[in-house]
PDB file of C-alpha atoms in Angstrom:
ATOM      1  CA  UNK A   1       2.706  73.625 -53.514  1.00 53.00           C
ATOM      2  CA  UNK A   2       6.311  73.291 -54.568  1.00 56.00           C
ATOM      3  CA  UNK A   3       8.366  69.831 -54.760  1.00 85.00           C
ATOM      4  CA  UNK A   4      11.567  69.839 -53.068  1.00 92.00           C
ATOM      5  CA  UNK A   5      13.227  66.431 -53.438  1.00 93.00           C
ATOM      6  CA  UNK A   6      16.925  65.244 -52.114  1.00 95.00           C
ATOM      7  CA  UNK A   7      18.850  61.767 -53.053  1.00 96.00           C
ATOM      8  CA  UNK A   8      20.184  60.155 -52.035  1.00 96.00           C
ATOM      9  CA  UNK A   9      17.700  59.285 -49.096  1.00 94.00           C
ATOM     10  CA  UNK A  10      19.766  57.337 -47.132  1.00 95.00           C
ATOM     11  CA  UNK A  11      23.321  56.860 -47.357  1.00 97.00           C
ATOM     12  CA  UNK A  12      26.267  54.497 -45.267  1.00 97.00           C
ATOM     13  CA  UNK A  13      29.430  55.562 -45.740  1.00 96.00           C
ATOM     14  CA  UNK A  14      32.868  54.598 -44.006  1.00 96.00           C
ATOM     15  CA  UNK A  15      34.923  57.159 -41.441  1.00 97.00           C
ATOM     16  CA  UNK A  16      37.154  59.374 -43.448  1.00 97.00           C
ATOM     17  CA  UNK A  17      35.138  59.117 -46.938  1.00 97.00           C
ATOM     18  CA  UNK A  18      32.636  62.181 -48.365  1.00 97.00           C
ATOM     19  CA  UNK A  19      29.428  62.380 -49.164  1.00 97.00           C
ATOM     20  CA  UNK A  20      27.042  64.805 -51.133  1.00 98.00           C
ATOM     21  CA  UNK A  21      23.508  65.034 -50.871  1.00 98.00           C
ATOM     22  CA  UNK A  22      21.589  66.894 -53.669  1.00 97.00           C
ATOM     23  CA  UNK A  23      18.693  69.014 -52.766  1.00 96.00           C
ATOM     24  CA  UNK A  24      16.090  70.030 -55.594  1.00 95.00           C
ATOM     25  CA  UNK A  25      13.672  72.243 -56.102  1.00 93.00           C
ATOM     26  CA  UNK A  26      11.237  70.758 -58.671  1.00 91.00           C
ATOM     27  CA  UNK A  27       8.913  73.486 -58.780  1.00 84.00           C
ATOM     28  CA  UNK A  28       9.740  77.109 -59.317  1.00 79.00           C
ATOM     29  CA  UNK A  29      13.628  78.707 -59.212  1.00 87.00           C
ATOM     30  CA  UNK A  30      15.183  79.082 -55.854  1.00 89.00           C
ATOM     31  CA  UNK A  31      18.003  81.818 -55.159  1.00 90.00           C
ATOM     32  CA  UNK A  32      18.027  80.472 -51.606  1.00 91.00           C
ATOM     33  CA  UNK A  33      17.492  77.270 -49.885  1.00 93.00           C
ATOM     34  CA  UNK A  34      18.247  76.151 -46.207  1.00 93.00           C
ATOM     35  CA  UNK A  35      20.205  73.188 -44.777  1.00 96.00           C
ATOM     36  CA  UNK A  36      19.352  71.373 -41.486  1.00 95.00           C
ATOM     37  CA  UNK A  37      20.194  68.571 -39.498  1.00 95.00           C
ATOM     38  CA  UNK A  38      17.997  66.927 -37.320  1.00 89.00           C
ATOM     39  CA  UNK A  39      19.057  64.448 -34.496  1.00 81.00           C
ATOM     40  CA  UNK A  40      17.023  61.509 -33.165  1.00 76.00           C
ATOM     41  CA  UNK A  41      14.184  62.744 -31.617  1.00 71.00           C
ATOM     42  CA  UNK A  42      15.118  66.541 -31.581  1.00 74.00           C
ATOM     43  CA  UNK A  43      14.231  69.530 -33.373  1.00 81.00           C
ATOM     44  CA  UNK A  44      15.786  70.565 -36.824  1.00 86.00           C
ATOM     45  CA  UNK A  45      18.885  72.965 -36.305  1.00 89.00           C
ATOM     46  CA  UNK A  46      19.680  75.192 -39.369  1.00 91.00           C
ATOM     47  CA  UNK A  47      23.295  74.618 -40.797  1.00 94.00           C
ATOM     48  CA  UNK A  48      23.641  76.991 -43.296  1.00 94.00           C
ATOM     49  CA  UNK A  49      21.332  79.420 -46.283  1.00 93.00           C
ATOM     50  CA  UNK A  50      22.613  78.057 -49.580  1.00 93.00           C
ATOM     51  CA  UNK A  51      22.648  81.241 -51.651  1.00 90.00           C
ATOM     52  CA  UNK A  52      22.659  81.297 -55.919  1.00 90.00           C
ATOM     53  CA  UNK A  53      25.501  82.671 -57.172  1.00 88.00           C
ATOM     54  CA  UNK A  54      27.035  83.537 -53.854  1.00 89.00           C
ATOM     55  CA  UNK A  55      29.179  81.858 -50.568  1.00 92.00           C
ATOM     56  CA  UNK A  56      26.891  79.978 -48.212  1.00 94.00           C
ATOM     57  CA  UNK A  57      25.811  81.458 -44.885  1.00 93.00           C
ATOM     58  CA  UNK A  58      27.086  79.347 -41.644  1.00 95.00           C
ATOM     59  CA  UNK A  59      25.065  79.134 -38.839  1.00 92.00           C
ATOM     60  CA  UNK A  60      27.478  79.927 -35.549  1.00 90.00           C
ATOM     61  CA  UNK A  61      29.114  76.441 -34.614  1.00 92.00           C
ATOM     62  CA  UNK A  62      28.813  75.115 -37.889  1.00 94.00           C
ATOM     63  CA  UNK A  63      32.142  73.990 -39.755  1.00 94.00           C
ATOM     64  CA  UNK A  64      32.052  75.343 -43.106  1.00 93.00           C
ATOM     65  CA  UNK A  65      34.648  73.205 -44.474  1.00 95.00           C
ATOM     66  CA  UNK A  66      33.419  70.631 -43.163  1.00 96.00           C
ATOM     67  CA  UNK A  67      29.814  70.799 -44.695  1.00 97.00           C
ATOM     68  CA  UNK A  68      30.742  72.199 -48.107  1.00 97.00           C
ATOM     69  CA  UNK A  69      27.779  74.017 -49.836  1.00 96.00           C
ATOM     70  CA  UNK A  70      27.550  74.905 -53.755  1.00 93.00           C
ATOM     71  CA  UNK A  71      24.284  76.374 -55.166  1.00 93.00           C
ATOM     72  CA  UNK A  72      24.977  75.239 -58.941  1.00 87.00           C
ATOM     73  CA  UNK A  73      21.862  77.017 -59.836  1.00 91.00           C
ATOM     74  CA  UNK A  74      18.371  77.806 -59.271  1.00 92.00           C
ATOM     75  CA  UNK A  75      16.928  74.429 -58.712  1.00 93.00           C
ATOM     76  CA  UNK A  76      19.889  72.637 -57.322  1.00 95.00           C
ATOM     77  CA  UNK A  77      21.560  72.587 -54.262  1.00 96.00           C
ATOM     78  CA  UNK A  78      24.461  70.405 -52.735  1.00 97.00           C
ATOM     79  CA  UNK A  79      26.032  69.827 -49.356  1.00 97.00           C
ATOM     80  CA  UNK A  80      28.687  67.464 -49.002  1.00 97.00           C
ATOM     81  CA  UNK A  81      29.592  65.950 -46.007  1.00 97.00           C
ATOM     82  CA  UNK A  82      33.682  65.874 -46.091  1.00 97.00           C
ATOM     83  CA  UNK A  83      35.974  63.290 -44.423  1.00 96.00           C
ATOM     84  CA  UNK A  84      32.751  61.840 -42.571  1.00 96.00           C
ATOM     85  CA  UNK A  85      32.889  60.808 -39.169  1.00 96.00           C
ATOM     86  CA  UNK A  86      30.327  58.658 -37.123  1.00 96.00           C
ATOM     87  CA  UNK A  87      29.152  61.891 -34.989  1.00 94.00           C
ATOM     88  CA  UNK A  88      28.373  63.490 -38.314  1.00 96.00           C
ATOM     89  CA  UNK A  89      25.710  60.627 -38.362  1.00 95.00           C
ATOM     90  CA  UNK A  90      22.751  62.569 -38.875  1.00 94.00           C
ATOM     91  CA  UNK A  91      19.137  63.258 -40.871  1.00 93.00           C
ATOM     92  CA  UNK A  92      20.508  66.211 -43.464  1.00 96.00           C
ATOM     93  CA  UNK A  93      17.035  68.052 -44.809  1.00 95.00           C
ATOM     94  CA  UNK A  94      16.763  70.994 -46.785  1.00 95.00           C
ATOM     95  CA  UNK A  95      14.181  73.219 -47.733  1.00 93.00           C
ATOM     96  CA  UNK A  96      13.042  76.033 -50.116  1.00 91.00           C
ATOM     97  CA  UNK A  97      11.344  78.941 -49.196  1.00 87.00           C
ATOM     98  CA  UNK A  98       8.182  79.867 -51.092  1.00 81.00           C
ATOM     99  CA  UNK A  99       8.963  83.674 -52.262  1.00 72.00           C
ATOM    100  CA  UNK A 100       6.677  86.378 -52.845  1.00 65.00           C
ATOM    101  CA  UNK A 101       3.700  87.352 -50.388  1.00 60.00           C
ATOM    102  CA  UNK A 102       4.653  83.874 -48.506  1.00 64.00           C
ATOM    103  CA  UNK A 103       8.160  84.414 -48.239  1.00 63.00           C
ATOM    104  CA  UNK A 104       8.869  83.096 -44.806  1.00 73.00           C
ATOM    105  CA  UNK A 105       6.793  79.570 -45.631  1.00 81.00           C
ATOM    106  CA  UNK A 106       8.933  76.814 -46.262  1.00 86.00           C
ATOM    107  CA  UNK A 107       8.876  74.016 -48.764  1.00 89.00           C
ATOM    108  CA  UNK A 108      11.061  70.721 -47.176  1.00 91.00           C
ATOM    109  CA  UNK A 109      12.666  68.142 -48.932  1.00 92.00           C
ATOM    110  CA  UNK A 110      12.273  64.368 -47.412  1.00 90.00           C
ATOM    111  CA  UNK A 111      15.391  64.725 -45.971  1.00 93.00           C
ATOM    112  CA  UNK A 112      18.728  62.427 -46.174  1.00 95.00           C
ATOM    113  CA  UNK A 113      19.934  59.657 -43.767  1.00 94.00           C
ATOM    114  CA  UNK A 114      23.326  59.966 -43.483  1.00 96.00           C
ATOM    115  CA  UNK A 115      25.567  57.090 -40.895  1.00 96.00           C
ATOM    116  CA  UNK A 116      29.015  56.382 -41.155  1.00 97.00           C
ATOM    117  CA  UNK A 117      30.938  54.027 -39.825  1.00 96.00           C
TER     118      UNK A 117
ATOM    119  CA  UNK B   1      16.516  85.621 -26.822  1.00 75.00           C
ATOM    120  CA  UNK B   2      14.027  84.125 -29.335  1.00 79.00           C
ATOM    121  CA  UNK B   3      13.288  80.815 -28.708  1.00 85.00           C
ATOM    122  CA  UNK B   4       9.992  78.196 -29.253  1.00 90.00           C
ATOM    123  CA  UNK B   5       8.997  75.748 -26.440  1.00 91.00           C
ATOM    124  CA  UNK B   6       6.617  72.969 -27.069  1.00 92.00           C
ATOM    125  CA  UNK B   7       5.082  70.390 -24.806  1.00 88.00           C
ATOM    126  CA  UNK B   8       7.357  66.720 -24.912  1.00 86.00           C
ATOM    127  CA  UNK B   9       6.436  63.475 -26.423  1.00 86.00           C
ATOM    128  CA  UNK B  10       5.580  61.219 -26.923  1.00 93.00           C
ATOM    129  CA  UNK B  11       1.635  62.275 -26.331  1.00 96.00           C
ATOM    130  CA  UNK B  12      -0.344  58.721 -27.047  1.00 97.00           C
ATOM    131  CA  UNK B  13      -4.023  59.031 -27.751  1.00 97.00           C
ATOM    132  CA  UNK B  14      -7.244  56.800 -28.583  1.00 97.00           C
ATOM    133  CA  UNK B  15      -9.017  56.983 -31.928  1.00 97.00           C
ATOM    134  CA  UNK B  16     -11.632  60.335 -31.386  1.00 97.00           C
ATOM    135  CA  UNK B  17      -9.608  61.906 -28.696  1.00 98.00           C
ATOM    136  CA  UNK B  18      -9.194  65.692 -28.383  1.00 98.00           C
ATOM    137  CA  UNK B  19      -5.903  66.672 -28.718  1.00 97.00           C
ATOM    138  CA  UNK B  20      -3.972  69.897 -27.582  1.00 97.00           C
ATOM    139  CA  UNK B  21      -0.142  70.228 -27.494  1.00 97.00           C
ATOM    140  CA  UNK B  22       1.270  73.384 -26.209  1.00 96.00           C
ATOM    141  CA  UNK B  23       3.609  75.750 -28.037  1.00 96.00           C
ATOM    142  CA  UNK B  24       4.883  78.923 -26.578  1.00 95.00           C
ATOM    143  CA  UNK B  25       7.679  81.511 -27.683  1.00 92.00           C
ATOM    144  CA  UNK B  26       9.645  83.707 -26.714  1.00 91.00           C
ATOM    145  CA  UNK B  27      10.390  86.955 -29.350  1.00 86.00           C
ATOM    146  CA  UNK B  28      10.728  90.389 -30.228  1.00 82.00           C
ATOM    147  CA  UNK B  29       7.935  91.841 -31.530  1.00 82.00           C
ATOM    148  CA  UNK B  30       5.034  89.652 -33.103  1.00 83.00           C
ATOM    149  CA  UNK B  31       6.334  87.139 -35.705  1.00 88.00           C
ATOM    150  CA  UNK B  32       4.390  84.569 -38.021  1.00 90.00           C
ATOM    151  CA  UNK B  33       3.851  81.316 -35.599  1.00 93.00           C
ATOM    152  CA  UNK B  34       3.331  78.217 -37.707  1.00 94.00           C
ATOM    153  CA  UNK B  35       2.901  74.053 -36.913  1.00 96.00           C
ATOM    154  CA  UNK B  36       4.723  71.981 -39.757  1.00 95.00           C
ATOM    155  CA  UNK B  37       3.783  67.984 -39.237  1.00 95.00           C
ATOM    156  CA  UNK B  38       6.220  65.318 -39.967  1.00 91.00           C
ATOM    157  CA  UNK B  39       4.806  61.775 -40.967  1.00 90.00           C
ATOM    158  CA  UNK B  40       7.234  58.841 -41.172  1.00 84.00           C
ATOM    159  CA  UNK B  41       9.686  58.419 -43.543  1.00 76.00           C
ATOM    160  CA  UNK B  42       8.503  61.885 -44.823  1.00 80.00           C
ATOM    161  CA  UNK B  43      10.189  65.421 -44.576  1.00 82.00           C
ATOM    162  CA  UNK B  44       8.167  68.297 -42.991  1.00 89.00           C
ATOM    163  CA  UNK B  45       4.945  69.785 -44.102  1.00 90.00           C
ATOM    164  CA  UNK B  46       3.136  72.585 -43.279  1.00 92.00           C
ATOM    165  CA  UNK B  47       0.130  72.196 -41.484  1.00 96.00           C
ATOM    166  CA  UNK B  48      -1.073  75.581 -40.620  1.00 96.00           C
ATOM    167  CA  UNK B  49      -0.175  79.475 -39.813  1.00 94.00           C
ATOM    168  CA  UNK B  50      -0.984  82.632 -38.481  1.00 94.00           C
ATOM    169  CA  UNK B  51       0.456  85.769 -39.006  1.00 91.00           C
ATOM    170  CA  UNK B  52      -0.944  88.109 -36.467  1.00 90.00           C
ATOM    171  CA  UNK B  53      -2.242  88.344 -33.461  1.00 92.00           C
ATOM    172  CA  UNK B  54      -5.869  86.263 -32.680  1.00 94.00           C
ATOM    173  CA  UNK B  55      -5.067  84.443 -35.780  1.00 95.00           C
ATOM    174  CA  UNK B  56      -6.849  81.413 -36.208  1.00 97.00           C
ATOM    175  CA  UNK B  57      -4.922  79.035 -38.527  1.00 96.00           C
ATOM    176  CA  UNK B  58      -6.877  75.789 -39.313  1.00 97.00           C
ATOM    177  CA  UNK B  59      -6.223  72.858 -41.802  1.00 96.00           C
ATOM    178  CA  UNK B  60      -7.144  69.185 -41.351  1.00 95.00           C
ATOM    179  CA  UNK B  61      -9.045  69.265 -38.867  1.00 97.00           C
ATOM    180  CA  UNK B  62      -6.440  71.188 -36.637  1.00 98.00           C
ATOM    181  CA  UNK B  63      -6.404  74.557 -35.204  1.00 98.00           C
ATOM    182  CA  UNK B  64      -4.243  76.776 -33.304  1.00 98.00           C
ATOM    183  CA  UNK B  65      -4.734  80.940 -32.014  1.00 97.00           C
ATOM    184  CA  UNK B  66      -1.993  83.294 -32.002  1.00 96.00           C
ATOM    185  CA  UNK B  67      -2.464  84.534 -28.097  1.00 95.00           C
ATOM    186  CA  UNK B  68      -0.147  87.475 -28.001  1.00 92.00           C
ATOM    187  CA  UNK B  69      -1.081  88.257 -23.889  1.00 93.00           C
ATOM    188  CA  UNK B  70       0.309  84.743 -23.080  1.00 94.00           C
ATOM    189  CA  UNK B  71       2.960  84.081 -26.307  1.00 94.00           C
ATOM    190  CA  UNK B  72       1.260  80.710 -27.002  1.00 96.00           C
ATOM    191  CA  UNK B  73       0.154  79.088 -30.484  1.00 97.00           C
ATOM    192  CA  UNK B  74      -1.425  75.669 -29.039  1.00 98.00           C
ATOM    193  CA  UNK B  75      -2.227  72.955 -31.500  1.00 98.00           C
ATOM    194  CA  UNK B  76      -6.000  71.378 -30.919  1.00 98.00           C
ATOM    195  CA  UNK B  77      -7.608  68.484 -32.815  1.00 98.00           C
ATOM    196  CA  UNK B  78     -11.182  67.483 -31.597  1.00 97.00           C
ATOM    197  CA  UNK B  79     -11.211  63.848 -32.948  1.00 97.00           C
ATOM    198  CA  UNK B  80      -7.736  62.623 -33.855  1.00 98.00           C
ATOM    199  CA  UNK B  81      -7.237  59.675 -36.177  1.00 97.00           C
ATOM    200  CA  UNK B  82      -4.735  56.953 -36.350  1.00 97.00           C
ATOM    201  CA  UNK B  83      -3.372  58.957 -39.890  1.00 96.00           C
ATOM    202  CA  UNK B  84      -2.566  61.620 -37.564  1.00 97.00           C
ATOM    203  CA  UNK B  85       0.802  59.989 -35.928  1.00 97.00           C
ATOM    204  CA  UNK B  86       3.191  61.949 -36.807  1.00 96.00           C
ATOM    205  CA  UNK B  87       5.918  64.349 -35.110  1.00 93.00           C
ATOM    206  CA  UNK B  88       4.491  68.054 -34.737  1.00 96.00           C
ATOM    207  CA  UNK B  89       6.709  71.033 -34.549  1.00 95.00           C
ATOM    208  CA  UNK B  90       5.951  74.705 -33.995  1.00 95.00           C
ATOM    209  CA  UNK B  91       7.771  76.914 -35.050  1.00 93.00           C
ATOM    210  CA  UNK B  92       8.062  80.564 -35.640  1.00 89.00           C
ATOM    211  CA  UNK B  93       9.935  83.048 -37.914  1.00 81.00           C
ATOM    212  CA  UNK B  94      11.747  86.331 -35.837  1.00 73.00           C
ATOM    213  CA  UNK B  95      13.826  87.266 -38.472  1.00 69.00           C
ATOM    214  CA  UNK B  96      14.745  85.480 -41.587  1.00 67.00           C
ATOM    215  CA  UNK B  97      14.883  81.858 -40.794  1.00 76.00           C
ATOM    216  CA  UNK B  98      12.357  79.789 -39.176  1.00 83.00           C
ATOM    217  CA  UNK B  99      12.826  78.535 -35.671  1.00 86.00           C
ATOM    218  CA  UNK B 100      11.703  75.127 -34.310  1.00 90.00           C
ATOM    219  CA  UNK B 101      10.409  73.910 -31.267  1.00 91.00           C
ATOM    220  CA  UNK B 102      11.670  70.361 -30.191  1.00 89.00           C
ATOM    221  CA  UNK B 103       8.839  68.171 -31.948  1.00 92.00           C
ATOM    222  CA  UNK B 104       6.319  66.639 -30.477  1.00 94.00           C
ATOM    223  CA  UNK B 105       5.361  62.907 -31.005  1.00 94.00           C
ATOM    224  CA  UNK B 106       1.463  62.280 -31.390  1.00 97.00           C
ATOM    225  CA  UNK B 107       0.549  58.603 -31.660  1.00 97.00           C
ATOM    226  CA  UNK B 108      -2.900  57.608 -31.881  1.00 97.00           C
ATOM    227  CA  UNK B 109      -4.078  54.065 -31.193  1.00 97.00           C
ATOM    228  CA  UNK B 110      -6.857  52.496 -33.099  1.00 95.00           C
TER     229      UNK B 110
END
């Protein structure tokens, strides 16, 4: 199956600074790939559909200039994590879908520890 | 709305124990039902899937039946192993995006 890897894994950061997470897809070529976030011991909540080429889809609620999202190209991914605050504490995965006959499978990454602050 | 609701954690078992944890859902028409397993310190994996109704999906060990008279996709192990601990999450796709139930956590005692 495909490899989907993200760095940095874990990350401290202080209130006010940004931070980017990279999300790769080692594999095969990805014109979309999905943010989430996942708080302590709840379920993963999608952010956002990174899209190649195109402006990211938000998820209702989500802050899109606050989580900024740039699909550089078909194997790479970013979100970045502006002017971080403590709740934006948070486990930041992403994943890749597997295309063709499997489409709606999904491929995660390890995920990201973000805490600031 | 469409929505997934899965049994809470955490669900401790002994070494050999049969396992079940339910998963139900809540969705227009009939869409794929999967169970993705998270170990620790690792991201999510799939386990298994169906894709229709009185679809068995198996892997590991694990099994779970899409029941389309009572919406449910319940995860069953007969013999669970300590390597097993893990979080479990069902999940299903509606539309184009997979939806997660909360996670459930499985730990199994030697």
């Amino acid at each position: 199956g495909a490899v989907v890897s993200q760095h940095p894994s874990r990350v401290i950061c202080k209130s006010g600074t940004s931070v980017k997470i990279e999300c790769r897809s080692l594999d095969f070529q990805a014109t979309t790939m999905f943010w989430y976030r996942q708080f302590p011991k709840k379920s993963l909540m999608l952010m956002a559909t990174s899209n190649e080429g195109s402006k990211a889809t938000y998820e209702q609620g989500v802050e899109k200039d606050k989580f900024l999202i740039n699909h550089a190209s078909l194997t790479l991914s970013t979100l970045t994590v502006t002017s971080a605050h403590p709740e934006d504490s948070s486990f930041y995965i992403c994943s890749v879908p597997s295309g063709g006959d499997d489409a709606e499978t999904q491929y995660f990454g390890p995920g990201t520890r973000l805490l600031v602050l | 709305g469409n929505s997934v609701t899965q049994m809470e954690g955490p669900v401790t078992l002994s070494e050999e124990a049969f396992l079940t944890i339910n998963c139900t859902y809540t969705a227009t028409g009939y869409p794929s039902l999967f169970w993705y397993v998270q170990y620790p310190g690792e991201g999510l994996q799939l386990l298994l899937k169906a894709t229709k109704a009185d679809d068995k999906g198996s892997n590991k060990g694990f099994e779970a039946t899409y029941r389309k008279e009572t919406t449910s996709f319940h995860l069953e192990k007969g013999s669970v192993q300590v390597s097993d601990s893990a979080v479990y999450f069902c999940a299903f796709h509606p539309g184009n995006m997979l939806t997660f139930g909360g996670g459930t956590r499985l730990m199994v005692k030697p």
